[in-house]
Coordinates of C-alpha atoms in Angstrom, one line a residue:
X3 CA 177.0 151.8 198.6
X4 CA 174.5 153.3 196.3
X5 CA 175.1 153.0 192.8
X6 CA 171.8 154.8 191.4
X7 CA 171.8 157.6 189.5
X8 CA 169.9 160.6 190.9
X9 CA 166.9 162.5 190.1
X10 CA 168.6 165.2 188.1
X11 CA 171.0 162.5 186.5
X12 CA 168.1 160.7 185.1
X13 CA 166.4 164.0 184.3
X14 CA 169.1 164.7 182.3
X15 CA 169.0 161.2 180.4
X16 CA 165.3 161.6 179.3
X17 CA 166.2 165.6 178.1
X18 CA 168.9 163.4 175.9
X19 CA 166.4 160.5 175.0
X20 CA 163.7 163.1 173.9
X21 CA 166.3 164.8 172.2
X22 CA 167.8 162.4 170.2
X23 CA 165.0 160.3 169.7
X24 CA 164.5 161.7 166.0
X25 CA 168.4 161.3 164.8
X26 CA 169.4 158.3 162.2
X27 CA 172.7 157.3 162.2
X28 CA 172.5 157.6 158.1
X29 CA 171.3 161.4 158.0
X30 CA 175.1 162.1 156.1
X31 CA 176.4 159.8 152.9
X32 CA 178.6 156.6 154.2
X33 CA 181.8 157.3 155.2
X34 CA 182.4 154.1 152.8
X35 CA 181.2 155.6 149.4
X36 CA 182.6 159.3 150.4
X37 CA 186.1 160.5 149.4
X38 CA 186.3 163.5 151.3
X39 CA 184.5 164.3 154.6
X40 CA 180.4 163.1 155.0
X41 CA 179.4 166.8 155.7
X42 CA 181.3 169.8 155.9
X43 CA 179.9 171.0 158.9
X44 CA 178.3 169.6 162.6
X45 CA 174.3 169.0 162.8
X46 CA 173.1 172.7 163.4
X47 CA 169.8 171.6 163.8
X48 CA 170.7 169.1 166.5
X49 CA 172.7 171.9 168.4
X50 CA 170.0 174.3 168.8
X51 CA 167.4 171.6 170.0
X52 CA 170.1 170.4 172.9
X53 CA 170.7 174.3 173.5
X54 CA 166.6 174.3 174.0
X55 CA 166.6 171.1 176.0
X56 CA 169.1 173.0 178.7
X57 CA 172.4 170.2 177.8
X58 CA 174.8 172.5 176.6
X59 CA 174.8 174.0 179.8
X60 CA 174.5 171.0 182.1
X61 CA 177.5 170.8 184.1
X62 CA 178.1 174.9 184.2
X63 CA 177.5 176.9 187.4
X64 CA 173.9 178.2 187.4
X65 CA 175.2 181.5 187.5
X66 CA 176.6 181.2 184.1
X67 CA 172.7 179.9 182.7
X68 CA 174.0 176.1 184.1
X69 CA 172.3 173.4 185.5
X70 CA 174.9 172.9 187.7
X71 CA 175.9 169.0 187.4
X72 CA 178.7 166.6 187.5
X73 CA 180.9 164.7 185.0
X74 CA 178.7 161.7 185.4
X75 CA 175.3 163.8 184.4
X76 CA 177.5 165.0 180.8
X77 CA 178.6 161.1 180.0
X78 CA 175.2 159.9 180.7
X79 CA 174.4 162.1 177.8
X80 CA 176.7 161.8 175.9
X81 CA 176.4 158.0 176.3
X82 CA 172.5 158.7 174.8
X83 CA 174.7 160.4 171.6
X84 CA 176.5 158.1 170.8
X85 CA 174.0 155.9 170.5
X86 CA 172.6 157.4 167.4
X87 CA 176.0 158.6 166.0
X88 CA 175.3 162.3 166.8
X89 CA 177.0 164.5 165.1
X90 CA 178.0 167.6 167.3
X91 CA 180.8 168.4 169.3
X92 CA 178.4 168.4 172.6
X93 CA 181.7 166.2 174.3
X94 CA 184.4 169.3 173.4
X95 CA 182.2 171.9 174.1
X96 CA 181.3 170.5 177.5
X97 CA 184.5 169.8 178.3
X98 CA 186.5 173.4 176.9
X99 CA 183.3 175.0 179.0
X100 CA 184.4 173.1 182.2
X101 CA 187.6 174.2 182.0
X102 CA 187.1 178.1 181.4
X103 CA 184.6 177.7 184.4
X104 CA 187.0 176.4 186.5
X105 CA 190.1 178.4 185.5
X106 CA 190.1 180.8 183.3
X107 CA 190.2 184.8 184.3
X108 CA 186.7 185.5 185.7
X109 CA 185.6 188.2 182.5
X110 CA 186.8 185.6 180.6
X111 CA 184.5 183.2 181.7
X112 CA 181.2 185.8 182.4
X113 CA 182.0 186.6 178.5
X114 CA 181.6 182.7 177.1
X115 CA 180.0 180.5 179.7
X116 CA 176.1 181.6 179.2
X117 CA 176.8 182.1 175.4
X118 CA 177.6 178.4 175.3
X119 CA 174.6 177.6 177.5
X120 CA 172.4 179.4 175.1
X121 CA 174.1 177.1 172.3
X122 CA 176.1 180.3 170.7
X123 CA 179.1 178.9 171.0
X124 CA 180.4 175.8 169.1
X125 CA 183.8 175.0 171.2
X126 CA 186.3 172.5 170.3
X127 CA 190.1 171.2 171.2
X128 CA 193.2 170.7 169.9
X129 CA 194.1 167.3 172.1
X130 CA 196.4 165.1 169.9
X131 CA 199.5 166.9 169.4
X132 CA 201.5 166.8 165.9
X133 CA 201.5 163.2 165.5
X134 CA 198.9 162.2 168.2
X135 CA 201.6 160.4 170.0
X136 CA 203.3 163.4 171.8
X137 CA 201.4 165.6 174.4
X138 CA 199.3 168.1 172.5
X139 CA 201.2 171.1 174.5
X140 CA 204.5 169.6 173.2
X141 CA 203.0 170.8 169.9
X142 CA 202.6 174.7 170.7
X143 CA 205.2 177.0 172.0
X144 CA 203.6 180.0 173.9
X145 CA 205.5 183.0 174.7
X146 CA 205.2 186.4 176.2
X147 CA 205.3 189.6 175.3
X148 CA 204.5 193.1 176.3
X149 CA 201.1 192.9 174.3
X150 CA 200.5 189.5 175.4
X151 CA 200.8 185.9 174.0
X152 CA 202.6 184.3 170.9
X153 CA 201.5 181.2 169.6
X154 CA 203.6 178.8 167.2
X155 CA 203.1 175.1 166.1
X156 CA 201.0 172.5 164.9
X157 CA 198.2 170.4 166.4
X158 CA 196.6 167.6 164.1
X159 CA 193.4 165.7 163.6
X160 CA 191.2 168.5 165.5
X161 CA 187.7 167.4 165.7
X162 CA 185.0 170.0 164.3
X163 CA 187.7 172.7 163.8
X164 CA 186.2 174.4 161.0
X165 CA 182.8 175.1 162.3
X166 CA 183.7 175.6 165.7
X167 CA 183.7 179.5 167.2
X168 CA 187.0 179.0 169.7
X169 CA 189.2 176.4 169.8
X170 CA 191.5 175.3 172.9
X171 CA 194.8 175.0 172.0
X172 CA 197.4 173.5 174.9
X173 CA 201.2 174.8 174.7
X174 CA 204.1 175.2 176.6
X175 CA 206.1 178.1 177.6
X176 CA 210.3 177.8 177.7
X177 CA 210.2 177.6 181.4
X178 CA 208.3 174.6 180.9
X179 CA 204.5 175.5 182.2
X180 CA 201.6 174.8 180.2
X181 CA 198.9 177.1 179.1
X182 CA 195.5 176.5 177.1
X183 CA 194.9 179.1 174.7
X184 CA 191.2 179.8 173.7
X185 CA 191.7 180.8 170.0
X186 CA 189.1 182.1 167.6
X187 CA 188.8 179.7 164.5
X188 CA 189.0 183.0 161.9
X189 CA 192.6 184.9 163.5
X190 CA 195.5 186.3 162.0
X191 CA 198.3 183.6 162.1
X192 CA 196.0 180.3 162.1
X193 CA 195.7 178.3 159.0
X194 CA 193.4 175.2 158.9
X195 CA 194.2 171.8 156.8
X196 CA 191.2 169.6 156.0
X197 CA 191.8 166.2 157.3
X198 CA 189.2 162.9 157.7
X199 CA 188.8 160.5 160.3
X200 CA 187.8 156.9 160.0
X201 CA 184.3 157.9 160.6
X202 CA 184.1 160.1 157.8
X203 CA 184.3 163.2 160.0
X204 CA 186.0 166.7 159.0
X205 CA 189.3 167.2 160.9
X206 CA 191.3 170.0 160.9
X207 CA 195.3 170.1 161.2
X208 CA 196.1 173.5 162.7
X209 CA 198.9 175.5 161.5
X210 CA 199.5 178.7 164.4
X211 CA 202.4 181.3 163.0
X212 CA 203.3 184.2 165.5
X213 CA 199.2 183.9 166.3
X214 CA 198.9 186.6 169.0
X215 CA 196.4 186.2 171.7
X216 CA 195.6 189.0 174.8
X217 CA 196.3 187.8 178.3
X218 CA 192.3 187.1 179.0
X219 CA 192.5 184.4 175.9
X220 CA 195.4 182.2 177.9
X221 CA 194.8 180.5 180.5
X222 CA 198.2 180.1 182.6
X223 CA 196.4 177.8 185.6
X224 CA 198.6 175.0 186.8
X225 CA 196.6 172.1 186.1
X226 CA 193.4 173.4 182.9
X227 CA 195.4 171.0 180.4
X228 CA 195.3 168.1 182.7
X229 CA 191.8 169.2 183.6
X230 CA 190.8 169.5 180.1
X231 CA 192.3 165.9 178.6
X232 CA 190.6 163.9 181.8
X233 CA 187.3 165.6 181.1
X234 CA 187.7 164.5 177.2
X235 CA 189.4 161.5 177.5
X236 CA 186.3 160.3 180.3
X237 CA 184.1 161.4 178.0
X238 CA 185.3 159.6 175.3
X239 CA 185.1 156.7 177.0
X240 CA 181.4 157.2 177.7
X241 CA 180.9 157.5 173.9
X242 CA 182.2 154.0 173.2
X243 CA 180.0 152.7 176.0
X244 CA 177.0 153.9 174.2
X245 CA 177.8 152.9 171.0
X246 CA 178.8 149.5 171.8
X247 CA 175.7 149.2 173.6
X248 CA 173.6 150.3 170.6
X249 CA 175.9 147.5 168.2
X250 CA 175.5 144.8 170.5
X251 CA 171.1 145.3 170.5
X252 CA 171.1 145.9 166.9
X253 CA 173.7 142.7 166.9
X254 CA 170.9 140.6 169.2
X255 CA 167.9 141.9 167.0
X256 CA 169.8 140.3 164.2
X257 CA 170.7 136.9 165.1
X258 CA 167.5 136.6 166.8
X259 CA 165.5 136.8 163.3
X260 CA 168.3 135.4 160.9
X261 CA 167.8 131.9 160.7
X262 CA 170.0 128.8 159.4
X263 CA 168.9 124.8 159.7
X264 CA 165.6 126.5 160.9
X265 CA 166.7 127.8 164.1
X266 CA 167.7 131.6 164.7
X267 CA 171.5 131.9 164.7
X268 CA 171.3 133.7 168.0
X269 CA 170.1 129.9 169.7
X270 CA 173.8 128.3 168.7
X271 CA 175.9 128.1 171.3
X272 CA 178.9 129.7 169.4
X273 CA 176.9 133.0 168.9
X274 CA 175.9 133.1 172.2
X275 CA 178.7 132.6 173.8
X276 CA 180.4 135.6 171.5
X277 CA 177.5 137.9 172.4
X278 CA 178.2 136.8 175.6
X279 CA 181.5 138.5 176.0
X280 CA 180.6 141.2 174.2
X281 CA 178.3 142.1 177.1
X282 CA 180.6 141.8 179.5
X283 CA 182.8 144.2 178.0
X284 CA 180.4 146.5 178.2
X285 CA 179.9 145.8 181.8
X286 CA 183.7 146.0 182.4
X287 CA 183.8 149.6 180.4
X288 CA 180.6 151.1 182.3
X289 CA 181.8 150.3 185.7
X290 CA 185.2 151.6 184.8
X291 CA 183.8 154.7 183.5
X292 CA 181.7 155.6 185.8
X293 CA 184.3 155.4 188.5
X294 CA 186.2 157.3 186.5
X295 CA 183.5 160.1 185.9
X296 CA 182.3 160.1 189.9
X297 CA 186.3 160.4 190.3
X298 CA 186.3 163.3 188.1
X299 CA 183.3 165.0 189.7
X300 CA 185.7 165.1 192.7
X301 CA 183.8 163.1 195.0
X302 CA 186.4 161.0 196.5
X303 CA 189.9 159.9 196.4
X304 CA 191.7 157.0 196.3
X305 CA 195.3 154.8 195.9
X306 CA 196.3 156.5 193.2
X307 CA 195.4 160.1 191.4
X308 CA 192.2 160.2 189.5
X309 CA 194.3 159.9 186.0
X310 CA 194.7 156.2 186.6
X311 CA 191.1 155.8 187.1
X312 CA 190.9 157.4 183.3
X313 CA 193.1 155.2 182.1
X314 CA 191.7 151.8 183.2
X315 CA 188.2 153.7 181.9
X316 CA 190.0 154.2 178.4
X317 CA 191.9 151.0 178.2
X318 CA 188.7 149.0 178.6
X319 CA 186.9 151.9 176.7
X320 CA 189.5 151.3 173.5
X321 CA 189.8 147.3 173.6
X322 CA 185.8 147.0 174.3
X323 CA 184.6 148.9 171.8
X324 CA 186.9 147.2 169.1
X325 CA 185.7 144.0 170.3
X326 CA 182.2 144.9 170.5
X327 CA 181.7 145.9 166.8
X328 CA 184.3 143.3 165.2
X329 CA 182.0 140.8 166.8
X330 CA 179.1 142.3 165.6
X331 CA 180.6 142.4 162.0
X332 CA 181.0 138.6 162.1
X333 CA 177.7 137.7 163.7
X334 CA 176.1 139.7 161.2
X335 CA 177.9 138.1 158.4
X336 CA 178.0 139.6 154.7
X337 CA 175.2 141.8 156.0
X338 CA 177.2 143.8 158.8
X339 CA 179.1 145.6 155.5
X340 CA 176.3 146.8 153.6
X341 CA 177.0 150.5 153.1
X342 CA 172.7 150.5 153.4
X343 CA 172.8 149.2 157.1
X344 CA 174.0 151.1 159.5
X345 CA 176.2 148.8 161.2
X346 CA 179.6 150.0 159.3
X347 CA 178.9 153.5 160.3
X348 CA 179.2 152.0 163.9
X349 CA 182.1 150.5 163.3
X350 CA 184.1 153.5 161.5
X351 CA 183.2 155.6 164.6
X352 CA 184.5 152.7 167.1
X353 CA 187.8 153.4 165.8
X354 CA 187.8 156.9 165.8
X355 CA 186.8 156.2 169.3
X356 CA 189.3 153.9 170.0
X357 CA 192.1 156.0 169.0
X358 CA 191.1 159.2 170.2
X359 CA 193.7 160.6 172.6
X360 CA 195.4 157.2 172.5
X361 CA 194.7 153.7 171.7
X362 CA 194.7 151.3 174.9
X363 CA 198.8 150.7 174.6
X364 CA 199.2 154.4 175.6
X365 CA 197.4 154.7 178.6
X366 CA 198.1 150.9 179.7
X367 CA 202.0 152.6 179.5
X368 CA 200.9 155.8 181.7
X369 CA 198.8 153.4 184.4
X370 CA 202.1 151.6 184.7
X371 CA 204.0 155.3 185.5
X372 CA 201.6 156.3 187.9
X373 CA 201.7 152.3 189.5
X374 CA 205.1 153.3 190.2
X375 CA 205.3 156.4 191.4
X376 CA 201.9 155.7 193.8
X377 CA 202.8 151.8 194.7
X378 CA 199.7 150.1 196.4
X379 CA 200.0 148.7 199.3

């Protein structure tokens, strides 16, 4: 087996590094000191230079101003983002983006696809339902008419709502299929809510009353939902990796210069031995991911459906990251909650990360559905 990355894989990683390179994790007030959200709005800044640096269109056809890549290209990025706390919606985008590509009415697609190359487009989705323990469609109720869709419900805790340009919005019809609606953020019939996650971040709670939609704007595909919440969800999961990567260096940088009884703490066994299995939580969360990601990308099968894959991805993703930064918080002592270090910024967006579409419990419960529908062996 060859486990390498290729050539336009690790293309794609430098683009991110060069890109990036200039972002600090404190560029918005601590989520610590700040009753409302850090900033009202993503990094515009940020966006354009990925939109110049050819990432917003990584994984789209070339046709539609693409590079043409897989999943794992978009999480090695994204894994590069997280890193320095990024602040765009360059996972939602990517993944909303995939999805119209793949299903959506062909117009429909020609229309957005090379707008959101060119960085036009901000896309997010509504993924978490009414409570964020429900499936997001359960939260929408589509319906026809002779004009063409009706949208009612509510979906909660939707990231970058209120500067995104179209937001995907899953629902279900009373014959019991679902549809993802692509709905433009100013329409007749939406309301948004401001809400905040852990992380500081502006939220939006959507309200949808008799929101009306032509057929072009729904996508009625069997399978775009499921589409869309592995692409996230794998995503997601690439995010924590990258973060907990970047708290367990700044984590050895520390204990390697803080010194007690004239050694650096980072030469006692105990601290060793805890930085120790921090790294091999990150070991267990990359290889999951990226078997989940080459899964994704279609490129082979396997005992069971490429959901479980997810899951075990997002069950280490969710339980590693937690770990990774509530060790770090304790190696780093009194120090690790300064609101002037960055280290607390980390650790606010490990449990937004942690939690996003469901904590480790969740998908531990839909590994153990799919165990028994698909028994091994």
């Amino acid at each position: 087996m060859d486990f390498t990355f290729t050539e336009e894989q690790q293309a794609a990683v430098e683009a991110a590094k060069s890109v990036f390179k200039d972002v600090t994790p404190d560029a918005v007030p601590s989520p610590a000191l700040t009753p409302g959200a850090v900033a009202e709005d993503l990094d515009r800044p940020l966006w354009s230079r990925l939109a110049a640096a050819d990432l917003l269109g990584l994984t789209l056809a070339p046709e539609h101003g693409g590079a043409g890549l897989d999943p794992v290209a978009l999480c090695l990025v994204l894994r590069e983002s997280a890193r320095v706390l990024a602040r765009v919606p360059l996972l939602e985008t990517s993944a909303v983006a995939l999805t119209v590509e793949r299903y959506a009415h062909p117009r429909t697609a020609a229309g957005l696809l090379p707008r959101i190359a060119r960085g036009e487009l901000v896309l997010t989705a509504a993924s978490h339902g009414r409570t964020g323990h429900e499936p997001a469609d359960r939260a929408v109720t589509a319906r026809r008419d002779q004009a063409g869709w009706i949208l009612d419900g509510v979906q909660t805790a939707v990231p970058w709502a209120h500067g995104a340009d179209l937001i995907a919005v899953p629902a279900h019809t009373a014959e019991g299929r679902t549809v993802l609606a692509l709905l433009p953020r100013t329409h007749d019939g939406l309301g948004l809510t401001a809400q905040y996650s852990t992380n500081g971040e502006l939220l939006a709670e959507l309200h949808l009353d008799e929101v009306r939609l032509d057929e072009t704007d729904v996508i009625d595909a069997d399978g775009a939902c499921e589409r869309l919440r592995d692409i996230l969800t794998t995503g997601t999961c690439a995010l924590a990796l990258g973060l907990g990567e970047a708290v367990l260096a700044m984590t050895s940088q520390y204990t390697g210069k803080r010194e007690q009884f004239g050694h650096p703490v980072a030469t006692f066994q105990a601290v060793a031995v805890q930085a120790a299995d921090r790294y091999i939580d990150l070991r267990a969360m990359e290889a999951t991911l990226w078997q989940a990601a080459w899964r994704l990308g279609g490129e082979a099968g396997g005992p069971l459906p490429v959901a479980g894959d997810i899951a075990v991805a997002k069950i280490w993703a969710s339980e590693g990251v937690r770990r990774v930064v509530q060790t770090a918080q304790h190696l780093h002592g009194g120090f690790g909650a300064d609101t002037d270090y960055p280290l607390h910024r980390y650790h606010a967006w490990a449990k937004h990360l942690e939690l996003s579409l469901g904590p480790a419990a969740a998908h531990e419960e839909a590994l153990g559905d799919l165990l028994a529908a698909h028994p091994l062996g």
